[in-house]
Coordinates of C-alpha atoms in Angstrom, one line a residue:
Chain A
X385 CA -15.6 7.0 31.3
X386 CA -12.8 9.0 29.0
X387 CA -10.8 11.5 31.4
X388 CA -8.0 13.7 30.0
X389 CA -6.6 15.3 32.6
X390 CA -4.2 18.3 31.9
X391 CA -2.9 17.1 28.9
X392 CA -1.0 19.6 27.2
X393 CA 1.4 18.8 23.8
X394 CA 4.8 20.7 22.4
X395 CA 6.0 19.6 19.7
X396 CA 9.9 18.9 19.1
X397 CA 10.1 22.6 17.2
X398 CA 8.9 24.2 20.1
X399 CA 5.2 25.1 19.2
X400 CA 2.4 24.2 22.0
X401 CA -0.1 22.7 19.8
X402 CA -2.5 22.0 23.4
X403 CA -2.2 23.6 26.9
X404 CA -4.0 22.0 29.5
X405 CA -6.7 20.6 28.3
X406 CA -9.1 18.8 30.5
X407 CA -12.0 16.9 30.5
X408 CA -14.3 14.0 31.0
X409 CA -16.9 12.3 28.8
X410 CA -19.3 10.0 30.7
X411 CA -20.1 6.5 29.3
X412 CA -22.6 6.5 25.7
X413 CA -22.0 10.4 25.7
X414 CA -21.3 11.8 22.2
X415 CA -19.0 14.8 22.4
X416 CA -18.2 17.0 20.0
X417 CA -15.2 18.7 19.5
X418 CA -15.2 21.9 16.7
X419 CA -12.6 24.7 15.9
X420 CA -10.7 26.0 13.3
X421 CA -7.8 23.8 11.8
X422 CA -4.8 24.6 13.2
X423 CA -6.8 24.7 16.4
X424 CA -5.4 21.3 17.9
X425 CA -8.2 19.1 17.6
X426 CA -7.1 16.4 15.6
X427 CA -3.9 15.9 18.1
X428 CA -5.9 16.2 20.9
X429 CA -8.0 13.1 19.3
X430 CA -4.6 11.6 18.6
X431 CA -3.2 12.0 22.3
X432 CA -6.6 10.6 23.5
X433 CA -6.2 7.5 21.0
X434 CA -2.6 6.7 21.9
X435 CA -0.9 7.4 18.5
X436 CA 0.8 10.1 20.4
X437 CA 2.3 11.0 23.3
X438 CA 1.5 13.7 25.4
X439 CA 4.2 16.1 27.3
X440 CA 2.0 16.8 30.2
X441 CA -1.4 15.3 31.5
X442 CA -2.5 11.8 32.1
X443 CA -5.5 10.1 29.3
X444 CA -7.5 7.6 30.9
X445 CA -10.9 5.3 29.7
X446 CA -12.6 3.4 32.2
X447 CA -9.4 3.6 35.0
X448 CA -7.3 2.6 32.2
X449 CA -3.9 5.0 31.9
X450 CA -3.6 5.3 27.9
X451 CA 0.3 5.9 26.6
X452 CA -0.2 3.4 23.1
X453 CA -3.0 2.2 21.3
X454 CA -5.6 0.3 23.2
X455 CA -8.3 -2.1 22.7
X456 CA -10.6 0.0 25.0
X457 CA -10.3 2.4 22.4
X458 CA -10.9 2.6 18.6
X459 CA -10.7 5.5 16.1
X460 CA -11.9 6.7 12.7
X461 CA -9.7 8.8 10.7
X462 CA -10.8 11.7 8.2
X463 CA -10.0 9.4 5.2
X464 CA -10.8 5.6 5.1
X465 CA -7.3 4.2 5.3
X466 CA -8.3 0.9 4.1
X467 CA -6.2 -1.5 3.2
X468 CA -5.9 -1.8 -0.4
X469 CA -4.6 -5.4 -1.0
X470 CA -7.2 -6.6 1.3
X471 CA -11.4 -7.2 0.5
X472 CA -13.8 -5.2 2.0
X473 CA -14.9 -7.9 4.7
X474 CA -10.4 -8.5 5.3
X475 CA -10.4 -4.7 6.2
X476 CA -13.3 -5.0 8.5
X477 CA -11.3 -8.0 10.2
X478 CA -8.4 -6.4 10.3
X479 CA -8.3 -5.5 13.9
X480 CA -10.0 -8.3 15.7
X481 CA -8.4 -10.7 17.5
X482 CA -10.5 -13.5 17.5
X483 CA -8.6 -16.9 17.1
X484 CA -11.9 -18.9 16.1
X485 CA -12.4 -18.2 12.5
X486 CA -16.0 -19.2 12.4
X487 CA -16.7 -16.6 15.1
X488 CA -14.8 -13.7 13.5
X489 CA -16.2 -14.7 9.9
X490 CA -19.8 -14.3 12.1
X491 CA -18.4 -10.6 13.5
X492 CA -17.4 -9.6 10.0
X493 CA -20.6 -10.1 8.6
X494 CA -22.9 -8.5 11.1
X495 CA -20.8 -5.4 11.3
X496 CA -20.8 -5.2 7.2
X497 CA -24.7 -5.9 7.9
X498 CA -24.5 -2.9 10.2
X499 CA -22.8 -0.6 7.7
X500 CA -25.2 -1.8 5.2
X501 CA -22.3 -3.8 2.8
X502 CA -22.9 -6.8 3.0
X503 CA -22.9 -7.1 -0.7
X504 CA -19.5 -5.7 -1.0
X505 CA -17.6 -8.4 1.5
X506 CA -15.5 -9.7 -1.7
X507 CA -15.1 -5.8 -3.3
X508 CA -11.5 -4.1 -3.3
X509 CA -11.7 -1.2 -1.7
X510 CA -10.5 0.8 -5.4
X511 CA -13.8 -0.1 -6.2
X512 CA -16.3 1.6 -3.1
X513 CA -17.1 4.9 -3.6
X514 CA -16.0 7.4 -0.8
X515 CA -19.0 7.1 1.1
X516 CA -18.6 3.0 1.2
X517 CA -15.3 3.0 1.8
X518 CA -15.5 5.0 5.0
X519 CA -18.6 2.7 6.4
X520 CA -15.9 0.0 5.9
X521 CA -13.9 2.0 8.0
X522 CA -16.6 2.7 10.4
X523 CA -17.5 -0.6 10.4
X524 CA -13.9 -1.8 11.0
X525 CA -13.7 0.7 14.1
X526 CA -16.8 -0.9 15.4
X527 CA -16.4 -4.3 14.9
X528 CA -13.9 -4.7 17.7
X529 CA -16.3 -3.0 20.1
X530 CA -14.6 -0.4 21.2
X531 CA -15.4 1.2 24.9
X532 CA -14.8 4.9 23.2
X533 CA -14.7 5.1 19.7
X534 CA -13.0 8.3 18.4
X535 CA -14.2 10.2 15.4
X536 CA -11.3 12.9 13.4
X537 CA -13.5 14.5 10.5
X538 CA -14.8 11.0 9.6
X539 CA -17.4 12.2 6.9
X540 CA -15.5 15.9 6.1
X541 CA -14.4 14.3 2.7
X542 CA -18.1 13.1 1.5
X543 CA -20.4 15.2 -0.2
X544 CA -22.9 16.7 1.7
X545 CA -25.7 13.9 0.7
X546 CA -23.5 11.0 1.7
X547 CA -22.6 13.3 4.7
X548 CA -25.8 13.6 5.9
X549 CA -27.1 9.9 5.2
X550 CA -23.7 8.5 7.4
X551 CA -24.2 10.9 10.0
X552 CA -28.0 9.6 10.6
X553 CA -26.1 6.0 10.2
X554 CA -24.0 7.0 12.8
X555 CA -26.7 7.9 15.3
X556 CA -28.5 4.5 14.5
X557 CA -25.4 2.6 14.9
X558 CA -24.3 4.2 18.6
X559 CA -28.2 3.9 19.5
X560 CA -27.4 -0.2 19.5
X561 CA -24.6 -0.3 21.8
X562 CA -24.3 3.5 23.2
X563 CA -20.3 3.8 23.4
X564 CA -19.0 6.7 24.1
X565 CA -18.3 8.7 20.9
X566 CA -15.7 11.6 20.4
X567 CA -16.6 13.9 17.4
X568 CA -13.6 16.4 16.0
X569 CA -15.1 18.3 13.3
X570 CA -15.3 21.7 11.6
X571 CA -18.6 21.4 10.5
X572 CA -20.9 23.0 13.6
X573 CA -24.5 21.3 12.1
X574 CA -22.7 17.5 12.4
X575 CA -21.7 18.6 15.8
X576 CA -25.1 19.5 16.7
X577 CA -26.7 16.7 14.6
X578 CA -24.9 14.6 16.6
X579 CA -23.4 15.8 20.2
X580 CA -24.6 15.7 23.6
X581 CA -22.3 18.4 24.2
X582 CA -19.6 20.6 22.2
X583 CA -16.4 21.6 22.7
X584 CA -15.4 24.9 20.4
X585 CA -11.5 25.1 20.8
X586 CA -9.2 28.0 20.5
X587 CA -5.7 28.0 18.9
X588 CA -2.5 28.9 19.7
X589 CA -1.8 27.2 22.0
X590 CA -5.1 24.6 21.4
X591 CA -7.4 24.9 24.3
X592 CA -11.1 24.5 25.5
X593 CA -13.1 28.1 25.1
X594 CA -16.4 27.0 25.7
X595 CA -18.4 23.8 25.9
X596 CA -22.4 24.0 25.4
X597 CA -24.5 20.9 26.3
X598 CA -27.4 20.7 24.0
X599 CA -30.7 19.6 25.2
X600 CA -32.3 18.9 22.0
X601 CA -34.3 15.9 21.7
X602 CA -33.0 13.3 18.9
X603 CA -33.9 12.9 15.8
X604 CA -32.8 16.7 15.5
X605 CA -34.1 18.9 13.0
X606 CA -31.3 20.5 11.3
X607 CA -34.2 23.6 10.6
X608 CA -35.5 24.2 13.6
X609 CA -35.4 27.2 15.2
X610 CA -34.3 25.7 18.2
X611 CA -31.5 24.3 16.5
X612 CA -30.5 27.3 15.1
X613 CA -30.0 29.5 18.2
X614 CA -27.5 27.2 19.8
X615 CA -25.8 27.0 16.3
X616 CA -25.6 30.9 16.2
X617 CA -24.3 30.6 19.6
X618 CA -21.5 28.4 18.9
X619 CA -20.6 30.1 16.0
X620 CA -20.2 33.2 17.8
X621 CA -18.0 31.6 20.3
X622 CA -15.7 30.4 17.2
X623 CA -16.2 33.8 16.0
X624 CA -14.9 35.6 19.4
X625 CA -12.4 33.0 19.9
X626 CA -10.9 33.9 16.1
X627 CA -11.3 37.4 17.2
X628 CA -9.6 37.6 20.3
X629 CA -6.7 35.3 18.7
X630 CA -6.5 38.2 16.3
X631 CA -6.1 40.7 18.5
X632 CA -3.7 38.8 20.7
X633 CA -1.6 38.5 17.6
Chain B
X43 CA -50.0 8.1 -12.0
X44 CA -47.7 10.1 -9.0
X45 CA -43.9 11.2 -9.9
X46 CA -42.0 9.6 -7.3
X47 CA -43.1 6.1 -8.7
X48 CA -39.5 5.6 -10.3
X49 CA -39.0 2.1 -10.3
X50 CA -34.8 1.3 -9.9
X51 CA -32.7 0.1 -12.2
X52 CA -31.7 -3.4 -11.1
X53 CA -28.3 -3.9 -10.3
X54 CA -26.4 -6.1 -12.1
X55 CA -23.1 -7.0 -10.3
X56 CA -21.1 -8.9 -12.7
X57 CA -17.6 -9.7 -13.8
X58 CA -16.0 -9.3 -17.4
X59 CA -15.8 -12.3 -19.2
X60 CA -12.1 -13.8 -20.4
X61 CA -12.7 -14.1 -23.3
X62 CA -12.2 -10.9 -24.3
X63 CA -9.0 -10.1 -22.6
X64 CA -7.7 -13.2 -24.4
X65 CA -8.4 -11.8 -27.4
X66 CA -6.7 -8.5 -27.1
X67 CA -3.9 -10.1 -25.6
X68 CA -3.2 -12.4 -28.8
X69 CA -3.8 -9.1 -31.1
X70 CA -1.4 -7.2 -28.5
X71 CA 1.3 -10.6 -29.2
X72 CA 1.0 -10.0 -32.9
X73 CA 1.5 -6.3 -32.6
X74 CA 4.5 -7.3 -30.7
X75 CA 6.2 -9.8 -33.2
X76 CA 5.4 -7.0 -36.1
X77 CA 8.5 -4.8 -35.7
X78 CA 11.2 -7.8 -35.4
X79 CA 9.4 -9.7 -37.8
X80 CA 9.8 -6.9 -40.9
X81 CA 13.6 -6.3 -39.4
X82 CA 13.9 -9.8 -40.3
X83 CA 12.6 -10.2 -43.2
X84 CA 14.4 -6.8 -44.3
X85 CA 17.7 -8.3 -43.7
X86 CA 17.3 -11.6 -45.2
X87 CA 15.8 -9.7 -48.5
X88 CA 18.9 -7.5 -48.2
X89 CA 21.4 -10.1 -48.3
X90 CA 19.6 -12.4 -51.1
X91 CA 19.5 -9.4 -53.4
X92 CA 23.3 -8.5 -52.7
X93 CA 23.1 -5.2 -50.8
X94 CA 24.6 -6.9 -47.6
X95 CA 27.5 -8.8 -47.2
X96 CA 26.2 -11.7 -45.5
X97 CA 29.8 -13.2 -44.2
X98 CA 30.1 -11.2 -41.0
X99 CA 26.1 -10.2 -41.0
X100 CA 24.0 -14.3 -41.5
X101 CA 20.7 -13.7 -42.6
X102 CA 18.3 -14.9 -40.9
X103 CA 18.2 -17.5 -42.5
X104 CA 21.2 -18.7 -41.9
X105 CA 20.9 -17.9 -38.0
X106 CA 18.2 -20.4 -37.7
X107 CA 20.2 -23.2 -39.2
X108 CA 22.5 -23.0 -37.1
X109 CA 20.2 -22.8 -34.2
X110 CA 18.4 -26.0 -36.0
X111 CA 21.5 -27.5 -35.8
X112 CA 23.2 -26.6 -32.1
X113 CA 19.3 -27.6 -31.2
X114 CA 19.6 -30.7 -33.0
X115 CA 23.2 -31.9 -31.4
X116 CA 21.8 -31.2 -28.2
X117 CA 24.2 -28.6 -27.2
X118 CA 21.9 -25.8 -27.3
X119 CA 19.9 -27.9 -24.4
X120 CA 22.9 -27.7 -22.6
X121 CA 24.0 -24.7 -23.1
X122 CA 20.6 -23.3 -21.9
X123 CA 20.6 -25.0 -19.1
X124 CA 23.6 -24.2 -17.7
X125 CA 23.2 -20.5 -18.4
X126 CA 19.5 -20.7 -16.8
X127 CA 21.0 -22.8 -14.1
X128 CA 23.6 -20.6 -13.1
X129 CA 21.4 -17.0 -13.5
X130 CA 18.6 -19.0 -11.5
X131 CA 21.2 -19.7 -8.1
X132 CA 22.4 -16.3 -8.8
X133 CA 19.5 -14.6 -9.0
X134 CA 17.9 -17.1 -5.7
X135 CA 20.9 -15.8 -4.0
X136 CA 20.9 -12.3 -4.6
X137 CA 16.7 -11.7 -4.1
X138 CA 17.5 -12.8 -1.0
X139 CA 20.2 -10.8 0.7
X140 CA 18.6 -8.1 -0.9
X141 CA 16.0 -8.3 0.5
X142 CA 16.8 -9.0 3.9
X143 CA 18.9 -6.1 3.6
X144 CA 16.6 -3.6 1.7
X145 CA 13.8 -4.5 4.7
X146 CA 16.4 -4.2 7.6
X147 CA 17.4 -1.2 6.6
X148 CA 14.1 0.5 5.7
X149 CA 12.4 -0.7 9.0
X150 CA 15.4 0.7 11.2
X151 CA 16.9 3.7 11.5
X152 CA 19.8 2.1 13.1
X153 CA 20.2 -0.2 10.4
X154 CA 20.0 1.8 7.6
X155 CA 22.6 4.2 9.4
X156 CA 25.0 1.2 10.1
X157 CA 24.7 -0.4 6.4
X158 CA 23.3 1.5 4.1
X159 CA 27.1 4.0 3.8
X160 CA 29.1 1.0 3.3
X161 CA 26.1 -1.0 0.7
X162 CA 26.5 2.6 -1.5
X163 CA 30.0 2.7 -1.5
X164 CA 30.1 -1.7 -2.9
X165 CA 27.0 -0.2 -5.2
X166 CA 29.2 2.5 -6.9
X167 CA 32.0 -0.4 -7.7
X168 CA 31.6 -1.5 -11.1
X169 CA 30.7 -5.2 -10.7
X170 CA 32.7 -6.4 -13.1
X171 CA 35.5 -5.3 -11.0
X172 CA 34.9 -7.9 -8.5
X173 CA 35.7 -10.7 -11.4
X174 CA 39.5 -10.8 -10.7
X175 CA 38.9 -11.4 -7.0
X176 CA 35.6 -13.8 -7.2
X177 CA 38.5 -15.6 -9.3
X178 CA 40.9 -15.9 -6.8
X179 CA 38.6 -16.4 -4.2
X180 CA 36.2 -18.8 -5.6
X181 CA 38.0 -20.6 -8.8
X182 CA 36.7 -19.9 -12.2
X183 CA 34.3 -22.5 -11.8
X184 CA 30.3 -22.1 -10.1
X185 CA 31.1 -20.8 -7.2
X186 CA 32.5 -17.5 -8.8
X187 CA 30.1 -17.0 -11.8
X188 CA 27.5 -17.1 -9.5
X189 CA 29.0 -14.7 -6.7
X190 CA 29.0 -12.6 -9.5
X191 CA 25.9 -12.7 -10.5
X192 CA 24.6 -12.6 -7.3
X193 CA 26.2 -9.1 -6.6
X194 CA 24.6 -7.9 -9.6
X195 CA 21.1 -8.9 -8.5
X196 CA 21.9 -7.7 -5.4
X197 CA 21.7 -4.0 -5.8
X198 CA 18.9 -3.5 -7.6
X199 CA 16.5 -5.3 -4.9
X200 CA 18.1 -4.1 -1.8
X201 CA 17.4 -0.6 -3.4
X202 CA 13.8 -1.5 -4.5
X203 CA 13.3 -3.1 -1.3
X204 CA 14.8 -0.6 1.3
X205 CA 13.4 2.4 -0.8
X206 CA 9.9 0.9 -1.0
X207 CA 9.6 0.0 3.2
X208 CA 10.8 3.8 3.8
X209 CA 7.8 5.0 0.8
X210 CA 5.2 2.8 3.1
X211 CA 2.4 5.3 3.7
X212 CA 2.7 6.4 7.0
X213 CA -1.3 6.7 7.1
X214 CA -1.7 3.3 6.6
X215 CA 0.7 2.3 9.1
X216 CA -0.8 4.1 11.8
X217 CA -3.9 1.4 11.0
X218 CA -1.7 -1.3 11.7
X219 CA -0.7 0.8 15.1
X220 CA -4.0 1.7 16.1
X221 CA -4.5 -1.9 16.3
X222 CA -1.3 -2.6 18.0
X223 CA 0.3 -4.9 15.8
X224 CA 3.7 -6.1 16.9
X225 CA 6.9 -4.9 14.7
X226 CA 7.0 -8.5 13.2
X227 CA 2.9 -8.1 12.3
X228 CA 3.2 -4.7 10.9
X229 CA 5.8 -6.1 8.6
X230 CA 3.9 -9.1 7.7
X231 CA 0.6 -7.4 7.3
X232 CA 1.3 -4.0 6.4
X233 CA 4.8 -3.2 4.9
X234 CA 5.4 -6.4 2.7
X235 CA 1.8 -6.0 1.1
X236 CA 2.3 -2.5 1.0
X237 CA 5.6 -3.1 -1.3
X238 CA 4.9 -5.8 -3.4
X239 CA 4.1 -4.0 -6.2
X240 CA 7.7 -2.1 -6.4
X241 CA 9.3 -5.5 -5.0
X242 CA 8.3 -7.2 -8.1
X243 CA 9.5 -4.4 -10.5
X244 CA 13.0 -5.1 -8.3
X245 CA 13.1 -8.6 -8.9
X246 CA 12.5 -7.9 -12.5
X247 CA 15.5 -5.3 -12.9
X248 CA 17.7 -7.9 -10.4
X249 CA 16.8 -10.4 -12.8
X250 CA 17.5 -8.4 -15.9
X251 CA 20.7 -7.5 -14.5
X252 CA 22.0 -11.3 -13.5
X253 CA 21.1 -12.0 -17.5
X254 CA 23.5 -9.3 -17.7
X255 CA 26.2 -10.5 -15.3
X256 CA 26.2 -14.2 -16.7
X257 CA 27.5 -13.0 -20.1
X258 CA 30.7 -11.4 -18.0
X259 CA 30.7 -14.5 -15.6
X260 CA 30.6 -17.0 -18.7
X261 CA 33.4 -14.9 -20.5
X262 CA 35.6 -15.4 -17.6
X263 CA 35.8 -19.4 -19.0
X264 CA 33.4 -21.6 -19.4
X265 CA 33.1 -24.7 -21.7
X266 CA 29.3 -24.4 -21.7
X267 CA 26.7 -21.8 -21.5
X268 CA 25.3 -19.2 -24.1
X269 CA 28.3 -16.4 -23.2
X270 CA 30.3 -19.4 -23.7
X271 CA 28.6 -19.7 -27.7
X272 CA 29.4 -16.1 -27.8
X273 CA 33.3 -16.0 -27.0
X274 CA 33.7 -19.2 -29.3
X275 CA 31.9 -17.9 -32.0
X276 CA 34.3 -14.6 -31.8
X277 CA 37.2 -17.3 -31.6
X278 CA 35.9 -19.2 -34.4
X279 CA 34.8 -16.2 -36.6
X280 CA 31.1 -17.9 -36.7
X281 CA 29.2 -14.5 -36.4
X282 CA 25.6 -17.1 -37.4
X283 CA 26.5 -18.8 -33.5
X284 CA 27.0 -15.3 -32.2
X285 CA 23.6 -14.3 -33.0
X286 CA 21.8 -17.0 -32.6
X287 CA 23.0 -16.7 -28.5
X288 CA 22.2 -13.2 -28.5
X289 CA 18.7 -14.2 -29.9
X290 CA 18.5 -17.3 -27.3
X291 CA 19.5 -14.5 -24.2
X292 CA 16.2 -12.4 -25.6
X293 CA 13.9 -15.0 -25.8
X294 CA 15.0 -16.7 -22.2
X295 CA 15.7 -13.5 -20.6
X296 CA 11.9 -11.9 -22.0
X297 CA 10.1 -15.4 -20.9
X298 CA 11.9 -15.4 -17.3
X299 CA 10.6 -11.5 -17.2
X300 CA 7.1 -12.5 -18.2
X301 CA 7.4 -15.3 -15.9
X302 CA 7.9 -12.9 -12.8
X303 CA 5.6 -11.0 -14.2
X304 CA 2.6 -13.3 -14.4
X305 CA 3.2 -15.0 -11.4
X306 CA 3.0 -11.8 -9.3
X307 CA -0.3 -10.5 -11.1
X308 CA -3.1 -12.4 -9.2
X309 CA -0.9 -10.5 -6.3
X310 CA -1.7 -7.4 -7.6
X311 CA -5.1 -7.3 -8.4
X312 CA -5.6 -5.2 -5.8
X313 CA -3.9 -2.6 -7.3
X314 CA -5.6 0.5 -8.4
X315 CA -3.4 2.1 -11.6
X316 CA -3.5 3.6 -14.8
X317 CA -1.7 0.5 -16.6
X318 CA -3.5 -2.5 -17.1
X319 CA -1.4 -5.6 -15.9
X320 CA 2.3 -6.9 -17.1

């Protein structure tokens, strides 16, 4: 189980980028976090993964207290940040510690299996298009089986074709081992394509407004009307929480 | 028949052959040899017909004799050789330090605090300034030509080195971070990867600029070497021996280039630029 507990970040100049922010995601939950930019979502994905430190509140996954990077958890970043002097099945490697090289070899492949790239194990990554170079990065993330894998915008860069077919990939790839996901984006329909339940986040200082659980059954039908109402909900809770920011301004 | 029954292209995955690259690289040679080679035969035309004086300005012609003939005594072997020899140590020497340096003090704050001041302040000495005191210290034989070069090697890949660690993309560190890699992994898998490509355009200026610094180092006495063939052929008055070192320093200082060069490309493959490869 991911808890963050109070966490709240200032930065060096002064500015509260998250006040007290808590929360728990249960084990193979997907959770989605949306809001504006500015809002604090990516640093509140970045306390939770341990590339930062938080001023107040303790992070923790499965009893584990997180302060630095840990194997418990891996994370996805909004652009691939592949290695470029390394082939596509090197990147994939990169992070896993396994001493036996037959093994890991083994790993590699069924995780490029996974991401559907197994053709491209010898490719430089100047030579994936954006879509394959973020399964790589997926697949990367994955392949050290993380307890909590954490998502910041992963597909936000890919048209909305590619964006669509990864996010389906994504479902299918969870529904095999059910980690716990953690979804920042902007874009409310991958949210809801996706998430057990949503976080919509306010700015200034960055903090939970609202979190809807949604009930819908999986595959989910982007056109449903279903799906629609709790989309018009959320986006009327971004809507109010943009408004009121306005008028506290 | 229905109009979704698009049958797919198959996909052929396959790499250029060689043989064309050869062949645009021997066209791009020729291109190359195009401009000295019409100099050349400009000036030897020149002097035959009388518009030169050809005492202090050999033709061509004459410049290759004499190379024929410093190759044929053996001298030019030796000359070569020791000039090679003593660019090589100083150049080993320098890539060294410099780089130790340049990654120390891109890595650490604290190090680039506590050495980079001082490492500006010996860069802004002319290095030809240090000759009198290399002389003192080391002798006027190896030991100080190759200080000397050194120093001039030196510069140019401590800069390349440090300036490239600090130009790392922070992005792709965070990678390396995310999967917790020590300081000494992150700078073996990360930050030397990430700066081999500017670490081999440093060695290349570090080595341009020991060519440089042997000329200075050989005029400071030497009874062998190329600058050596330069200062006796000013001695002498033999401008022919004069040029034809100047001519050996461009072809051994371009092949040692284009040997640095070609090494590091199967290195850089990776690489995703506008320019094709060295």
């Amino acid at each position: 189980m991911l808890q963050v507990n109070a966490i709240s970040k200032i930065y060096l100049n002064g500015t509260q980028a998250l006040d007290n922010i808590t929360l728990k995601v249960e084990d193979g939950e997907i959770f989605g976090i949306v809001g504006g930019s500015g809002c604090g979502k990516s640093t509140l994905l970045r306390l939770i993964s341990g590339l930062d430190t938080a001023t107040g509140g303790i992070v923790s996954v499965d009893g584990v207290t997180i302060i630095k990077p840990h194997p418990y958890i891996g994370l996805v970043f909004q652009e691939p940040r592949l290695l470029p002097w390394l082939n596509v099945a090197d990147n994939v490697g990169f992070g896993l510690n396994e001493p036996n090289t037959e093994l890991k070899k083994q790993r590699i492949d069924e995780a490029l299996e996974k991401v559907g790239l197994s053709r491209f194990a010898t490719y430089w990554p100047k030579e994936l298009s954006g879509g394959q170079a973020q399964r790589t990065a997926l697949a990367r993330a994955l392949v050290t089986r993380p307890h909590v894998l954490l998502l910041d915008e992963p597909f936000s860069a890919l048209d909305a074709f590619t964006r669509a077919e990864l996010q389906e990939h994504l479902l299918e790839l969870w529904n095999e081992s059910r980690p716990t996901l953690v979804l920042v984006t902007h874009d409310i329909e991958e949210a809801l394509f996706l998430a057990d339940r949503i976080a919509v986040m306010r700015p200034y200082p960055g903090r939970i407004a609202e979190t809807f659980r949604i009930n819908l059954p999986r595959r989910r039908d982007r056109l449903s009307p279903e799906f629609e109402k709790v989309k018009r909900d959320i986006l009327r809770s971004l809507n109010t929480t943009l408004i009121s920011h306005k008028i506290a301004s | 028949m229905s109009a979704t029954e698009i049958s797919l292209p198959e996909i052929v995955h396959e790499k250029a052959s060689a043989a064309p690259i050869v062949k645009s690289r021997l066209k791009s040679v020729w291109l190359g040899m195009l401009v000295p080679l019409v100099l050349a035969l400009f000036w030897e035309a020149s002097v035959q017909t009388g518009l030169i004086v050809g005492r202090l300005m050999p033709p061509p012609s004459r410049i290759m004799m004499t190379l024929w003939n410093l190759w044929q005594s053996g001298d030019l072997t030796t000359h070569i050789i020791a000039t090679t020899l003593r660019v090589f140590s100083g150049f080993v020497v320098g890539t060294i330090v410099g780089t130790l340096f340049g990654a120390l003090t891109g890595y650490s704050l604290l190090m680039r605090r506590l050495f980079d001041p001082s490492l500006q302040a010996l860069r802004a000495i002319p290095s030809i300034a240090w000759v009198p005191l290399f002389i003192l210290w080391l002798g006027i034989f190896e030991e100080s030509k190759i200080a000397l070069i050194a120093v001039g090697v030196f510069f140019p890949v401590y800069l390349g080195v440090s300036g490239a660690v600090l130009s790392v993309d922070r992005k792709i560190v965070e990678v390396g971070r995310i999967f917790r890699l020590s300081g000494f992994e992150l700078i073996r898998r990360i930050l030397l990867p990430a700066v081999l490509p500017s670490y081999v355009i440093a060695l290349r200026s570090g080595l341009g600029l020991g060519w440089m610094f042997v000329v200075a180092a050989e005029f400071m006495g030497a009874s062998e070497g190329l600058g050596y063939l330069l200062v006796d052929g000013q001695q002498l008055g033999k401008p022919d021996q004069i040029l034809a070192a100047i001519i050996i320093f461009a072809i051994v200082g371009k092949l040692s280039d284009s040997l640095i060069a070609s090494i590091a490309v199967p290195f850089l493959r990776w690489e995703d630029r506008f320019g094709p490869g060295a």
